[in-house]
Amino acid sequence: MEQEGFDSEKGRRGALIVVEGLDRAGKSSQCEQLLHNLQTLGHQVRYIRFPDRNTPIGKLIDGYLRGQSHLDDHSIHLLFSANRWEVAPAIQELIANGVTVIVDRYSYSGAVYSAAKRNPNLSIQWAWQPEVGLPRPDLCLFLSISPIEAAKRGGFGLERYETDTMQKRVRDLFQSLLELPHNDEICVIDAGRQFNEVAQDILEPVLECMKNVDSIGPLRRLGPWSFIPSGESST
Ligand code: NYM
Ligand code: MG
C-alpha cells in the first residue's frame, strides 16, 4: 500500500499558489518563508514574482514604476499582462513536472491596480480581459492588513501607486473581488499579526492544496471576470 508522505507525490502535478495583497502586507517575506518551509519538508518548489523586472518587458515596467517613463494606462496594463504571458509556459512546465510554484502577485493585482487609476476607459472588466486563459491558481492567499497596521510598518517607497489614495482604492477593489461569487480558491489571511503566526496560517492551506491537487485535475485556465475561478482545463 502506498505510504502517505513525500514518496506518494511522485506522478502528482505541482500546485500553483498565488500570494496577493496590498503593498506592505508582507507578501515577499511570507513567500520566502513559505518557500523555505516547503523545501524543508522535501517538496520541489519555485518562487517567482510579478512584475518580473528582468525580462525586456519587465524592464519597461520597472522604468514606468520608477517614474522614468510615461506610458498610457492601457499600454502599461497590457505590459503587466504580457509579462505574465511570457512566463506562463515555464509555469506550466514546472507544474507538469511536479514542482509547486509560489507566485508573488498575479492577475488580481494586475486588474485591481490598473482599475484603481479610475481612467474612465479602463474598467476592471476591461483590465481582466487579457488575463483570460492564463494558468489559474489552485489557491490564492490574500494577505489582508488594515490601513492602521500598514501605516505602522513605515512609509511607502517612491514608486508609482505607492500613495494613500491609490492604496485605498486598491483595497476597495480587492474587497469587491473577494465578494465575487464562486471565489472559493481565494483564502483571506489576517496578515496584521506576528510573522510566524501568519506563516503558519499560510502553510496549512498550501499543504492541503498540494495534497489534494489530484482532485482538482489538470492545471486550469483563468476564465472571464464574472467567473474567475470557472476557467477550462489548460490541457
Ligand atoms: N502591479 C503589479 C500592477 O500594477 N500590475 C500588475 O500586474 C502587478 C503584478 O506593481 N505597486 C503593481 C503593484 C505594485 C507594483 O510590485 C510593484 P511589487 O510587488 O511591489 O514589486
Ligand atoms: Mg511594492
mmCIF file of N, CA and C in Angstrom, residues 122-198:
data_model
loop_
_atom_site.group_PDB
_atom_site.id
_atom_site.type_symbol
_atom_site.label_atom_id
_atom_site.label_comp_id
_atom_site.label_asym_id
_atom_site.label_seq_id
_atom_site.Cartn_x
_atom_site.Cartn_y
_atom_site.Cartn_z
ATOM 1 N N LEU A 122 -10.995 52.541 -18.636
ATOM 2 C CA LEU A 122 -10.286 51.326 -18.200
ATOM 3 C C LEU A 122 -11.016 50.721 -17.004
ATOM 4 N N SER A 123 -12.064 49.981 -17.289
ATOM 5 C CA SER A 123 -12.841 49.354 -16.209
ATOM 6 C C SER A 123 -12.122 48.096 -15.733
ATOM 7 N N ILE A 124 -12.549 47.579 -14.591
ATOM 8 C CA ILE A 124 -11.926 46.353 -14.088
ATOM 9 C C ILE A 124 -12.223 45.169 -15.018
ATOM 10 N N GLN A 125 -13.382 45.217 -15.663
ATOM 11 C CA GLN A 125 -13.721 44.138 -16.610
ATOM 12 C C GLN A 125 -12.762 44.172 -17.813
ATOM 13 N N TRP A 126 -12.495 45.395 -18.294
ATOM 14 C CA TRP A 126 -11.538 45.538 -19.401
ATOM 15 C C TRP A 126 -10.169 45.032 -18.947
ATOM 16 N N ALA A 127 -9.806 45.434 -17.722
ATOM 17 C CA ALA A 127 -8.480 45.098 -17.209
ATOM 18 C C ALA A 127 -8.296 43.587 -17.057
ATOM 19 N N TRP A 128 -9.391 42.876 -16.781
ATOM 20 C CA TRP A 128 -9.273 41.426 -16.570
ATOM 21 C C TRP A 128 -9.084 40.671 -17.880
ATOM 22 N N GLN A 129 -9.619 41.249 -18.953
ATOM 23 C CA GLN A 129 -9.710 40.527 -20.232
ATOM 24 C C GLN A 129 -8.402 39.861 -20.673
ATOM 25 N N PRO A 130 -7.252 40.578 -20.669
ATOM 26 C CA PRO A 130 -6.022 39.913 -21.136
ATOM 27 C C PRO A 130 -5.533 38.784 -20.225
ATOM 28 N N GLU A 131 -6.140 38.663 -19.057
ATOM 29 C CA GLU A 131 -5.727 37.590 -18.127
ATOM 30 C C GLU A 131 -6.395 36.265 -18.470
ATOM 31 N N VAL A 132 -7.498 36.341 -19.225
ATOM 32 C CA VAL A 132 -8.279 35.137 -19.529
ATOM 33 C C VAL A 132 -7.423 34.158 -20.323
ATOM 34 N N GLY A 133 -7.306 32.949 -19.802
ATOM 35 C CA GLY A 133 -6.509 31.922 -20.467
ATOM 36 C C GLY A 133 -5.170 31.658 -19.788
ATOM 37 N N LEU A 134 -4.747 32.544 -18.897
ATOM 38 C CA LEU A 134 -3.503 32.305 -18.149
ATOM 39 C C LEU A 134 -3.721 31.145 -17.173
ATOM 40 N N PRO A 135 -2.637 30.473 -16.738
ATOM 41 C CA PRO A 135 -2.807 29.412 -15.730
ATOM 42 C C PRO A 135 -3.571 29.933 -14.520
ATOM 43 N N ARG A 136 -4.551 29.168 -14.099
ATOM 44 C CA ARG A 136 -5.399 29.590 -12.984
ATOM 45 C C ARG A 136 -4.826 29.039 -11.672
ATOM 46 N N PRO A 137 -4.659 29.912 -10.680
ATOM 47 C CA PRO A 137 -4.114 29.423 -9.407
ATOM 48 C C PRO A 137 -4.999 28.331 -8.806
ATOM 49 N N ASP A 138 -4.350 27.356 -8.165
ATOM 50 C CA ASP A 138 -5.115 26.361 -7.415
ATOM 51 C C ASP A 138 -5.536 26.954 -6.077
ATOM 52 N N LEU A 139 -4.738 27.902 -5.603
ATOM 53 C CA LEU A 139 -5.040 28.572 -4.338
ATOM 54 C C LEU A 139 -4.486 29.987 -4.407
ATOM 55 N N CYS A 140 -5.301 30.955 -3.962
ATOM 56 C CA CYS A 140 -4.823 32.337 -3.883
ATOM 57 C C CYS A 140 -4.967 32.795 -2.437
ATOM 58 N N LEU A 141 -3.836 33.119 -1.823
ATOM 59 C CA LEU A 141 -3.844 33.590 -0.439
ATOM 60 C C LEU A 141 -3.823 35.104 -0.474
ATOM 61 N N PHE A 142 -4.859 35.710 0.051
ATOM 62 C CA PHE A 142 -4.918 37.164 0.067
ATOM 63 C C PHE A 142 -4.486 37.651 1.447
ATOM 64 N N LEU A 143 -3.333 38.333 1.520
ATOM 65 C CA LEU A 143 -2.834 38.817 2.812
ATOM 66 C C LEU A 143 -3.500 40.160 3.112
ATOM 67 N N SER A 144 -4.366 40.121 4.098
ATOM 68 C CA SER A 144 -5.161 41.299 4.425
ATOM 69 C C SER A 144 -4.532 42.045 5.600
ATOM 70 N N ILE A 145 -4.432 43.356 5.452
ATOM 71 C CA ILE A 145 -3.839 44.167 6.528
ATOM 72 C C ILE A 145 -4.613 45.487 6.610
ATOM 73 N N SER A 146 -4.903 45.941 7.822
ATOM 74 C CA SER A 146 -5.675 47.174 7.967
ATOM 75 C C SER A 146 -4.783 48.373 7.632
ATOM 76 N N PRO A 147 -5.396 49.493 7.210
ATOM 77 C CA PRO A 147 -4.575 50.682 6.908
ATOM 78 C C PRO A 147 -3.758 51.117 8.128
ATOM 79 N N ILE A 148 -4.305 50.919 9.346
ATOM 80 C CA ILE A 148 -3.587 51.324 10.567
ATOM 81 C C ILE A 148 -2.332 50.472 10.746
ATOM 82 N N GLU A 149 -2.499 49.171 10.593
ATOM 83 C CA GLU A 149 -1.351 48.263 10.727
ATOM 84 C C GLU A 149 -0.321 48.544 9.632
ATOM 85 N N ALA A 150 -0.821 48.805 8.406
ATOM 86 C CA ALA A 150 0.092 49.095 7.290
ATOM 87 C C ALA A 150 0.911 50.352 7.602
ATOM 88 N N ALA A 151 0.246 51.366 8.165
ATOM 89 C CA ALA A 151 0.937 52.624 8.472
ATOM 90 C C ALA A 151 2.052 52.388 9.499
ATOM 91 N N LYS A 152 1.812 51.454 10.454
ATOM 92 C CA LYS A 152 2.828 51.143 11.475
ATOM 93 C C LYS A 152 4.083 50.551 10.850
ATOM 94 N N ARG A 153 3.921 49.953 9.670
ATOM 95 C CA ARG A 153 5.059 49.283 9.029
ATOM 96 C C ARG A 153 5.938 50.258 8.253
ATOM 97 N N GLY A 154 5.709 51.551 8.428
ATOM 98 C CA GLY A 154 6.582 52.543 7.804
ATOM 99 C C GLY A 154 5.998 53.125 6.536
ATOM 100 N N GLY A 155 6.712 54.082 6.000
ATOM 101 C CA GLY A 155 6.213 54.837 4.838
ATOM 102 C C GLY A 155 6.297 54.041 3.547
ATOM 103 N N PHE A 156 5.709 54.597 2.514
ATOM 104 C CA PHE A 156 5.773 53.971 1.200
ATOM 105 C C PHE A 156 7.133 54.234 0.576
ATOM 106 N N GLY A 157 7.432 53.461 -0.451
ATOM 107 C CA GLY A 157 8.608 53.750 -1.265
ATOM 108 C C GLY A 157 8.291 54.874 -2.226
ATOM 109 N N LEU A 158 9.093 55.000 -3.244
ATOM 110 C CA LEU A 158 8.942 56.144 -4.148
ATOM 111 C C LEU A 158 8.309 55.758 -5.477
ATOM 112 N N GLU A 159 7.813 54.489 -5.571
ATOM 113 C CA GLU A 159 7.277 54.055 -6.865
ATOM 114 C C GLU A 159 5.865 54.587 -7.099
ATOM 115 N N ARG A 160 5.484 54.588 -8.356
ATOM 116 C CA ARG A 160 4.100 54.908 -8.711
ATOM 117 C C ARG A 160 3.181 53.974 -7.937
ATOM 118 N N TYR A 161 1.998 54.422 -7.645
ATOM 119 C CA TYR A 161 0.931 53.678 -6.941
ATOM 120 C C TYR A 161 1.139 53.647 -5.422
ATOM 121 N N GLU A 162 2.320 54.052 -4.951
ATOM 122 C CA GLU A 162 2.575 53.963 -3.516
ATOM 123 C C GLU A 162 2.135 55.255 -2.828
ATOM 124 N N THR A 163 0.824 55.518 -2.921
ATOM 125 C CA THR A 163 0.241 56.686 -2.269
ATOM 126 C C THR A 163 -1.001 56.222 -1.507
ATOM 127 N N ASP A 164 -1.398 57.013 -0.516
ATOM 128 C CA ASP A 164 -2.577 56.645 0.279
ATOM 129 C C ASP A 164 -3.825 56.511 -0.594
ATOM 130 N N THR A 165 -3.998 57.459 -1.518
ATOM 131 C CA THR A 165 -5.205 57.438 -2.361
ATOM 132 C C THR A 165 -5.269 56.149 -3.180
ATOM 133 N N MET A 166 -4.166 55.810 -3.847
ATOM 134 C CA MET A 166 -4.161 54.594 -4.679
ATOM 135 C C MET A 166 -4.359 53.350 -3.811
ATOM 136 N N GLN A 167 -3.694 53.304 -2.668
ATOM 137 C CA GLN A 167 -3.782 52.105 -1.827
ATOM 138 C C GLN A 167 -5.207 51.908 -1.302
ATOM 139 N N LYS A 168 -5.893 53.016 -1.018
ATOM 140 C CA LYS A 168 -7.260 52.901 -0.520
ATOM 141 C C LYS A 168 -8.166 52.331 -1.624
ATOM 142 N N ARG A 169 -7.985 52.858 -2.836
ATOM 143 C CA ARG A 169 -8.806 52.353 -3.948
ATOM 144 C C ARG A 169 -8.483 50.884 -4.235
ATOM 145 N N VAL A 170 -7.208 50.546 -4.163
ATOM 146 C CA VAL A 170 -6.794 49.154 -4.410
ATOM 147 C C VAL A 170 -7.434 48.238 -3.357
ATOM 148 N N ARG A 171 -7.429 48.705 -2.099
ATOM 149 C CA ARG A 171 -8.042 47.915 -1.023
ATOM 150 C C ARG A 171 -9.527 47.667 -1.315
ATOM 151 N N ASP A 172 -10.247 48.731 -1.722
ATOM 152 C CA ASP A 172 -11.687 48.601 -2.002
ATOM 153 C C ASP A 172 -11.935 47.651 -3.170
ATOM 154 N N LEU A 173 -11.093 47.749 -4.191
ATOM 155 C CA LEU A 173 -11.285 46.877 -5.363
ATOM 156 C C LEU A 173 -10.950 45.422 -5.033
ATOM 157 N N PHE A 174 -9.906 45.199 -4.245
ATOM 158 C CA PHE A 174 -9.594 43.831 -3.803
ATOM 159 C C PHE A 174 -10.800 43.273 -3.043
ATOM 160 N N GLN A 175 -11.414 44.144 -2.222
ATOM 161 C CA GLN A 175 -12.575 43.710 -1.436
ATOM 162 C C GLN A 175 -13.711 43.273 -2.362
ATOM 163 N N SER A 176 -13.953 44.035 -3.422
ATOM 164 C CA SER A 176 -15.043 43.670 -4.339
ATOM 165 C C SER A 176 -14.719 42.359 -5.049
ATOM 166 N N LEU A 177 -13.439 42.127 -5.279
ATOM 167 C CA LEU A 177 -13.023 40.868 -5.909
ATOM 168 C C LEU A 177 -13.313 39.691 -4.962
ATOM 169 N N LEU A 178 -13.025 39.913 -3.673
ATOM 170 C CA LEU A 178 -13.246 38.833 -2.697
ATOM 171 C C LEU A 178 -14.724 38.505 -2.556
ATOM 172 N N GLU A 179 -15.578 39.495 -2.881
ATOM 173 C CA GLU A 179 -17.021 39.282 -2.731
ATOM 174 C C GLU A 179 -17.663 38.644 -3.955
ATOM 175 N N LEU A 180 -16.894 38.452 -5.029
ATOM 176 C CA LEU A 180 -17.462 37.814 -6.228
ATOM 177 C C LEU A 180 -17.918 36.392 -5.890
ATOM 178 N N PRO A 181 -18.978 35.912 -6.545
ATOM 179 C CA PRO A 181 -19.385 34.537 -6.280
ATOM 180 C C PRO A 181 -18.354 33.532 -6.805
ATOM 181 N N HIS A 182 -18.383 32.353 -6.310
ATOM 182 C CA HIS A 182 -17.527 31.227 -6.741
ATOM 183 C C HIS A 182 -16.043 31.497 -6.569
ATOM 184 N N ASN A 183 -15.651 32.344 -5.624
ATOM 185 C CA ASN A 183 -14.213 32.588 -5.490
ATOM 186 C C ASN A 183 -13.609 31.732 -4.382
ATOM 187 N N ASP A 184 -14.051 30.486 -4.307
ATOM 188 C CA ASP A 184 -13.631 29.633 -3.197
ATOM 189 C C ASP A 184 -12.156 29.264 -3.230
ATOM 190 N N GLU A 185 -11.430 29.589 -4.318
ATOM 191 C CA GLU A 185 -9.991 29.302 -4.319
ATOM 192 C C GLU A 185 -9.216 30.420 -3.602
ATOM 193 N N ILE A 186 -9.917 31.516 -3.235
ATOM 194 C CA ILE A 186 -9.245 32.625 -2.552
ATOM 195 C C ILE A 186 -9.410 32.467 -1.040
ATOM 196 N N CYS A 187 -8.288 32.519 -0.327
ATOM 197 C CA CYS A 187 -8.294 32.317 1.124
ATOM 198 C C CYS A 187 -7.729 33.596 1.757
ATOM 199 N N VAL A 188 -8.507 34.249 2.604
ATOM 200 C CA VAL A 188 -8.061 35.513 3.210
ATOM 201 C C VAL A 188 -7.272 35.217 4.491
ATOM 202 N N ILE A 189 -6.094 35.798 4.597
ATOM 203 C CA ILE A 189 -5.221 35.593 5.763
ATOM 204 C C ILE A 189 -5.059 36.943 6.466
ATOM 205 N N ASP A 190 -5.266 36.959 7.770
ATOM 206 C CA ASP A 190 -5.049 38.186 8.540
ATOM 207 C C ASP A 190 -3.541 38.375 8.712
ATOM 208 N N ALA A 191 -2.980 39.279 7.906
ATOM 209 C CA ALA A 191 -1.526 39.455 7.876
ATOM 210 C C ALA A 191 -1.048 40.515 8.862
ATOM 211 N N GLY A 192 -1.946 40.999 9.713
ATOM 212 C CA GLY A 192 -1.569 42.039 10.671
ATOM 213 C C GLY A 192 -1.029 41.455 11.976
ATOM 214 N N ARG A 193 -0.753 40.157 12.009
ATOM 215 C CA ARG A 193 -0.294 39.516 13.250
ATOM 216 C C ARG A 193 1.206 39.216 13.196
ATOM 217 N N GLN A 194 1.678 38.492 14.207
ATOM 218 C CA GLN A 194 3.091 38.110 14.262
ATOM 219 C C GLN A 194 3.478 37.330 13.004
ATOM 220 N N PHE A 195 4.692 37.555 12.531
ATOM 221 C CA PHE A 195 5.163 36.923 11.297
ATOM 222 C C PHE A 195 4.970 35.399 11.312
ATOM 223 N N ASN A 196 5.364 34.759 12.427
ATOM 224 C CA ASN A 196 5.307 33.285 12.479
ATOM 225 C C ASN A 196 3.882 32.756 12.477
ATOM 226 N N GLU A 197 2.984 33.495 13.112
ATOM 227 C CA GLU A 197 1.567 33.085 13.112
ATOM 228 C C GLU A 197 1.020 33.120 11.693
ATOM 229 N N VAL A 198 1.345 34.205 10.989
ATOM 230 C CA VAL A 198 0.877 34.364 9.610
ATOM 231 C C VAL A 198 1.469 33.245 8.742
#
